[in-house]
XYZ file of C-alpha atoms in Angstrom:
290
model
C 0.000 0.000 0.000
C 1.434 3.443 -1.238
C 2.053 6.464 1.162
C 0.065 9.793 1.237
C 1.993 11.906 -0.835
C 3.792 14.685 0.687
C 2.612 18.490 0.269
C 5.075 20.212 -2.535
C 7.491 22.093 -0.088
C 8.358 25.037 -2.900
C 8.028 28.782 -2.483
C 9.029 29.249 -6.026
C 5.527 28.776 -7.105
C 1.818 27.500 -5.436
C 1.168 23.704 -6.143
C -1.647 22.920 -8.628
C -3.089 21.068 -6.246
C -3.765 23.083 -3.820
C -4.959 25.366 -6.143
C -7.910 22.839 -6.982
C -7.892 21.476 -3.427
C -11.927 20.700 -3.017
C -12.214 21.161 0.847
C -10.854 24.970 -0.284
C -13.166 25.372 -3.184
C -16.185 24.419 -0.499
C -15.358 27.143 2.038
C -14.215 29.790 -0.758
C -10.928 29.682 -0.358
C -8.481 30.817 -3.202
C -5.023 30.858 -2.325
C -2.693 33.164 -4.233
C 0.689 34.515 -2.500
C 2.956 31.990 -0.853
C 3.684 33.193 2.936
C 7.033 33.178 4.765
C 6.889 30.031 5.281
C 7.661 26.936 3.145
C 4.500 24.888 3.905
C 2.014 28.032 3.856
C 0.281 29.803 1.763
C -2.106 32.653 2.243
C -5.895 32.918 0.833
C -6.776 36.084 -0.923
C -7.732 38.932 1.638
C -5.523 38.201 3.356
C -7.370 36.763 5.961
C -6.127 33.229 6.238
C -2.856 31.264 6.383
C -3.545 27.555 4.577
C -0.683 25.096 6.023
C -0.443 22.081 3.864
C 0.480 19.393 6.649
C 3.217 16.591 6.157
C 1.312 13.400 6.436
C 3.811 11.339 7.970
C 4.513 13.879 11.243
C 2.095 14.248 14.326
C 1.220 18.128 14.201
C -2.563 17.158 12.433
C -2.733 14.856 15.979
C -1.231 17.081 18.013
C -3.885 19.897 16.918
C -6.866 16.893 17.515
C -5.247 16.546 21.240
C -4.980 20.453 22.278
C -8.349 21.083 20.574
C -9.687 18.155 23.263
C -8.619 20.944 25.575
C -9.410 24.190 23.845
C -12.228 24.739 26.518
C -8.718 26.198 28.722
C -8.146 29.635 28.975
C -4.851 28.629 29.469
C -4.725 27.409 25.845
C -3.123 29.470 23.647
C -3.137 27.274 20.007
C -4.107 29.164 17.367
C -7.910 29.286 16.281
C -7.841 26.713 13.082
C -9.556 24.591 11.103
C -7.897 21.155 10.426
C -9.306 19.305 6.874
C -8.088 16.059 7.195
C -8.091 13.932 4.017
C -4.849 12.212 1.640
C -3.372 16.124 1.783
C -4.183 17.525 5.028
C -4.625 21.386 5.698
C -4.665 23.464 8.875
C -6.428 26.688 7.679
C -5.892 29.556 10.103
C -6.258 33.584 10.631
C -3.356 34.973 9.785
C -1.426 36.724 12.899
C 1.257 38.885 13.277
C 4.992 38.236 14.647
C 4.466 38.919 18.891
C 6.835 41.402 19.038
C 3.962 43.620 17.738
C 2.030 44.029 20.300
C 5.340 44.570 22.614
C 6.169 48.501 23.980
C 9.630 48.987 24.970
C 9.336 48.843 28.991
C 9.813 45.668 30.611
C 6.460 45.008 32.110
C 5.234 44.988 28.321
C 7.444 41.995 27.685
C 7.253 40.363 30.758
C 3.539 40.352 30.465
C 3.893 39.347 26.894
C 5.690 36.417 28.108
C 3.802 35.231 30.400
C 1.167 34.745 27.973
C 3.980 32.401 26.124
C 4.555 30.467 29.104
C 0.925 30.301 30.094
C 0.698 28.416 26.316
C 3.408 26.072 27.184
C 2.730 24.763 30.872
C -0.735 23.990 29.276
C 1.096 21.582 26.798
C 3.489 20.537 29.271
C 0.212 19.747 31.453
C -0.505 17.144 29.058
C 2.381 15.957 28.932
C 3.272 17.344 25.546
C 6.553 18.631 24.481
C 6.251 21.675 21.766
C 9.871 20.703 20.696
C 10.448 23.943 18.220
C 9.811 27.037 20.451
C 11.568 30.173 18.516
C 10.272 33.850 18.048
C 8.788 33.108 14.299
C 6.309 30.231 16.004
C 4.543 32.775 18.562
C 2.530 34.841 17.275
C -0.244 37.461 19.037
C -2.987 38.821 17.659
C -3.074 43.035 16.744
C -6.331 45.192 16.814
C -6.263 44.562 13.097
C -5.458 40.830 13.105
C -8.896 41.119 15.553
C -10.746 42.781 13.079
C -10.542 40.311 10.354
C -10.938 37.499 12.660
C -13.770 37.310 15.707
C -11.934 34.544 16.729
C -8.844 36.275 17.867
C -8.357 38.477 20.672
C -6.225 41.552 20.604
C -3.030 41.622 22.749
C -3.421 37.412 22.970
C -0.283 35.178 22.266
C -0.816 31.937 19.927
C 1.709 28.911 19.458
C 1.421 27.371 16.502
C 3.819 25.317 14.239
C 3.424 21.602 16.462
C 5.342 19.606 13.347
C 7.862 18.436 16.469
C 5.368 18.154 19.270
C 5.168 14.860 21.216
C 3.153 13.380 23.950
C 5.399 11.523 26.517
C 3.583 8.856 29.451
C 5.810 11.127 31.490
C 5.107 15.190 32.396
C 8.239 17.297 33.240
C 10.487 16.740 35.892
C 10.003 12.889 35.234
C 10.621 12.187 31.894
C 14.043 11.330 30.286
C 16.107 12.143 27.585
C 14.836 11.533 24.105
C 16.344 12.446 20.948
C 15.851 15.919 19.873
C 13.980 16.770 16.533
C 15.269 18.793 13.908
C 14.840 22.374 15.662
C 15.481 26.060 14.862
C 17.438 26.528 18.135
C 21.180 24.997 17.858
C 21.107 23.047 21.184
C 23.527 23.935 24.181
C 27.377 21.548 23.571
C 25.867 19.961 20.695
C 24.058 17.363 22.426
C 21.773 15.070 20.314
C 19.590 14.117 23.060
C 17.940 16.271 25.714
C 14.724 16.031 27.966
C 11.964 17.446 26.201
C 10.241 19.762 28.734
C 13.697 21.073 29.949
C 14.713 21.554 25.977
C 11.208 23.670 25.686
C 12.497 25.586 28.625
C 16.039 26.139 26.983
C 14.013 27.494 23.632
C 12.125 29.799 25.572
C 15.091 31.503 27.051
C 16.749 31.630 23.515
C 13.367 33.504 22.559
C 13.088 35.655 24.779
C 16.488 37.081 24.537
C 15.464 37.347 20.504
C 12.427 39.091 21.798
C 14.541 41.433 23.900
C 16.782 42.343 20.518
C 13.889 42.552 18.376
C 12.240 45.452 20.701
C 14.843 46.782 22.687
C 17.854 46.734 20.190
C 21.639 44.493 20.036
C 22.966 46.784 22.280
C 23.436 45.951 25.620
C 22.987 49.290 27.585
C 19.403 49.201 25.715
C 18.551 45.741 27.012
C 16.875 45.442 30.218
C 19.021 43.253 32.557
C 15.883 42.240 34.584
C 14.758 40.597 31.840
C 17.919 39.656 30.463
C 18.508 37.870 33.298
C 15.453 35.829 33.755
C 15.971 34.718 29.755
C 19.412 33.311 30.983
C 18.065 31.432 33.623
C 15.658 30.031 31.627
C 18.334 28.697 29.494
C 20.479 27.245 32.773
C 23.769 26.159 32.583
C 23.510 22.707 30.667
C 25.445 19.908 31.800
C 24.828 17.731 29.274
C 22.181 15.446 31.018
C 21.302 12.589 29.431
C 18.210 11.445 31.663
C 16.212 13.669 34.012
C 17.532 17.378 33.520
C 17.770 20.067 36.579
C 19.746 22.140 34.567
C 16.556 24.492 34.174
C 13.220 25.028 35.838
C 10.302 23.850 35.285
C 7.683 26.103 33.136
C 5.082 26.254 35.899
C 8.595 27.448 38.217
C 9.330 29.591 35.751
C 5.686 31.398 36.143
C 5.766 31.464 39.448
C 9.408 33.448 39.740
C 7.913 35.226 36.700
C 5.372 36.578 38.777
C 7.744 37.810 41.562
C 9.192 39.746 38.903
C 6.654 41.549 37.405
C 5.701 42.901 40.484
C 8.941 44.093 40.878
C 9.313 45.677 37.711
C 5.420 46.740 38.407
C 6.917 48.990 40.868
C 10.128 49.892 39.511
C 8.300 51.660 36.567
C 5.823 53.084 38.387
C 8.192 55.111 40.603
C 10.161 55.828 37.770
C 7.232 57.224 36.196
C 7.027 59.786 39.247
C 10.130 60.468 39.379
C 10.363 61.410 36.078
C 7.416 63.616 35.745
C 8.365 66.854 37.514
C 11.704 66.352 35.259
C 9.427 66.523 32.271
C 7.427 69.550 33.391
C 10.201 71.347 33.821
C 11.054 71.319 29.880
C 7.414 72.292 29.323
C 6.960 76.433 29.279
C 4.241 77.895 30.240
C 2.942 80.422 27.102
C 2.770 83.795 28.414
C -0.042 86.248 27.024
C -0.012 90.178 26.712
């Protein structure tokens, strides 16, 4: 018995059959300007992002899992629409990169991450590994992605992109190391194998700290160190575990210190703020009328 074909993986031009693709043609879908990335395409609008999904990886069962749980408010997958059938699609509004709905003070990106962690511990509740966490796979939705889309809510954070994901028997802190997946992020000593949940840890520190350049510039003065800071921890100091790893805490940990901090920063900023003010005034001259 054959194999489902593979979706054409070519930017250079839209494949003809997903051009005629039937479950498209039902909802009025015409698809016309490849996206940024290799397996997407966008619809005409553009309102929607059609994925063509490879067949022989889990994402179209990972999507069937977290939709099991979509009910959450602590799930942050991307509103969808999986077709199933010899070519499967994942049909989606499109969303723009998160750093768009980030200001350049900390508590902006703090809170912006909190959302991303929010998105993970819910996978990592269920045991599920993202396994490809990097800055172009979170997305968050702007007033205008909103507008096109009921579904979305401005100033929310979406994962998407689950062509690594993996359920495990075990949740994090228990389970071993597995091979890793082909992944955006080079991993730490180039080790082949790593604990999943810590590894999803380790990419979230590596995007943050992309997040940080993205908004707040390369150089280092401009960074905030609070934040800095808490993206290195994330990332630990590896030791090269092969079975349990400490090197790293735990998402929900990770929250929880996360939490500490934004207060802290809360504060920081608002007395700043005060500070600042009569500073401010003082530049401002008052007009003066004959």
């Amino acid at each position: 018995m054959s194999s489902s074909p593979e979706p054409v993986m070519s930017m250079a031009k839209i494949p003809d059959w997903l051009l005629t693709h039937p479950e498209l043609r039902k909802r009025g879908l015409v698809v016309h300007e490849p996206s940024l990335q290799p397996t997407e395409w966008c619809s005409e609008g553009p309102v929607y992002v059609v994925k063509a999904i490879n067949p022989s990886r889990p994402e179209a069962d990972m999507y069937e899992l977290l939709d099991r749980h979509s009910d959450s408010p602590t799930d942050h997958t991307v509103p969808h629409e999986l077709i199933r059938g010899e070519r499967p699609l994942l049909v989606m509004p499109y969303v723009a990169g998160v750093e768009f709905i980030i200001t350049n003070k900390s508590s902006s990106i703090l809170a912006v991450f909190d959302q991303i962690l929010e998105g993970v511990e819910h996978m990592h509740r269920l045991h599920v590994a993202h396994g490809d966490i990097f800055a172009p796979n979170v997305v968050a939705a702007t007033e205008e992605d909103a507008r096109r889309d009921a579904r979305l809510t401005v100033g929310r954070v979406y994962l998407i992109d689950f062509e690594t994901s993996q359920q495990f028997e075990r949740g994090p802190g228990v389970q071993t190391a597995v091979p890793l997946p082909n992944t955006h992020v080079v991993p730490p000593l180039n080790m082949k194998v790593f604990d999943p949940f810590s590894w999803d840890v380790y990419c979230l520190g590596v995007t943050l700290e992309v997040l940080v350049q993205r908004v707040f510039g390369s150089k280092p003065a401009d960074k905030p160190w609070i934040v800095c800071r808490f993206a290195g921890w994330l990332k630990g100091n590896e030791l090269g575990c092969t079975s349990v790893c400490h090197c790293r805490p735990t998402v929900s940990k990770a929250r929880r210190v996360l939490a500490v901090v934004r207060r802290f920063v809360g504060v920081a900023e608002f007395f700043t703020a005060i500070f600042t003010y009569p500073i401010s005034l003082s530049f401002y001259k008052i007009p003066q009328y004959d």
